[in-house]
Amino acid sequence: KALVTGGSVGIGKACATALAMAGADVAIVDIDEATGTKTAAGIRAMGVDSIFVECDVTSREQVQAMVATVVAKFGRLDIGINNAGIAILGGDEDLGQQAWDRVIDVNLTGVWLCAQAEAQQMIKQGPEGGKIINTASMSARIANCNASYDASKAGVVHMTRTLAAEWGRFNIN
């Protein structure tokens, strides 16, 4: 039983498809209802269950409700793939703070909020734990976009290491 944020298109859709091919029921989590509903229908056509859940990952309340919706439908959560992300392109000499804040909110804070809610659910489920996968980018290691994007992705990598060290005791990888 899995969920994929940013699961409607691109890398997220590929992850959701791979999970379905492996036999997992998959929740497609995104802000784009039309595309997300279509992706969920495509996943169901593969012979597994799939739902679309609309969620802005920058909202703690929406993230908590999203996990609750997934668990209400599937009975549990075994895998969380936190893939939702954005880039606002432009030179850092001209980029406004509002653009910086939005990228950090979606790419870093959103991943943290989702991972936290997923871990809370996995801990409640007992000792079998679960898997949490946070998508970063090569921009975590090389400067190739702009400071907000590159910093957000580097933050995801280090945060993931920290969470793995903290939550290993709950058998969450």
mmCIF file of N, CA, C and O in Angstrom, residues 90-97 145-147:
data_model
loop_
_atom_site.group_PDB
_atom_site.id
_atom_site.type_symbol
_atom_site.label_atom_id
_atom_site.label_comp_id
_atom_site.label_asym_id
_atom_site.label_seq_id
_atom_site.Cartn_x
_atom_site.Cartn_y
_atom_site.Cartn_z
ATOM 1 N N GLY A 90 15.410 31.350 -12.743
ATOM 2 C CA GLY A 90 15.836 32.739 -12.798
ATOM 3 C C GLY A 90 17.145 32.904 -12.063
ATOM 4 O O GLY A 90 17.513 32.067 -11.227
ATOM 5 N N GLY A 91 17.840 33.966 -12.386
ATOM 6 C CA GLY A 91 19.103 34.253 -11.720
ATOM 7 C C GLY A 91 18.875 34.672 -10.280
ATOM 8 O O GLY A 91 17.912 35.379 -9.959
ATOM 9 N N ASP A 92 19.755 34.235 -9.411
ATOM 10 C CA ASP A 92 19.603 34.553 -7.991
ATOM 11 C C ASP A 92 19.742 36.034 -7.695
ATOM 12 O O ASP A 92 19.226 36.512 -6.679
ATOM 13 N N GLU A 93 20.381 36.766 -8.571
ATOM 14 C CA GLU A 93 20.498 38.212 -8.360
ATOM 15 C C GLU A 93 19.154 38.916 -8.505
ATOM 16 O O GLU A 93 18.959 40.012 -7.985
ATOM 17 N N ASP A 94 18.191 38.240 -9.171
ATOM 18 C CA ASP A 94 16.878 38.853 -9.397
ATOM 19 C C ASP A 94 15.728 38.105 -8.731
ATOM 20 O O ASP A 94 14.615 38.616 -8.681
ATOM 21 N N LEU A 95 15.980 36.907 -8.250
ATOM 22 C CA LEU A 95 14.907 36.090 -7.687
ATOM 23 C C LEU A 95 14.380 36.723 -6.405
ATOM 24 O O LEU A 95 15.147 37.080 -5.507
ATOM 25 N N GLY A 96 13.078 36.841 -6.314
ATOM 26 C CA GLY A 96 12.464 37.428 -5.127
ATOM 27 C C GLY A 96 12.333 36.421 -3.999
ATOM 28 O O GLY A 96 12.373 35.198 -4.216
ATOM 29 N N GLN A 97 12.171 36.933 -2.788
ATOM 30 C CA GLN A 97 12.045 36.050 -1.633
ATOM 31 C C GLN A 97 10.798 35.187 -1.723
ATOM 32 O O GLN A 97 10.808 34.039 -1.269
ATOM 33 N N CYS A 145 21.146 24.758 -11.228
ATOM 34 C CA CYS A 145 19.863 25.443 -11.438
ATOM 35 C C CYS A 145 19.969 26.843 -10.851
ATOM 36 O O CYS A 145 20.510 27.727 -11.473
ATOM 37 N N ASN A 146 19.439 27.027 -9.666
ATOM 38 C CA ASN A 146 19.649 28.257 -8.905
ATOM 39 C C ASN A 146 19.668 27.889 -7.423
ATOM 40 O O ASN A 146 19.460 26.740 -7.058
ATOM 41 N N ALA A 147 19.950 28.880 -6.605
ATOM 42 C CA ALA A 147 20.205 28.585 -5.185
ATOM 43 C C ALA A 147 19.003 27.965 -4.483
ATOM 44 O O ALA A 147 19.171 27.039 -3.681
#
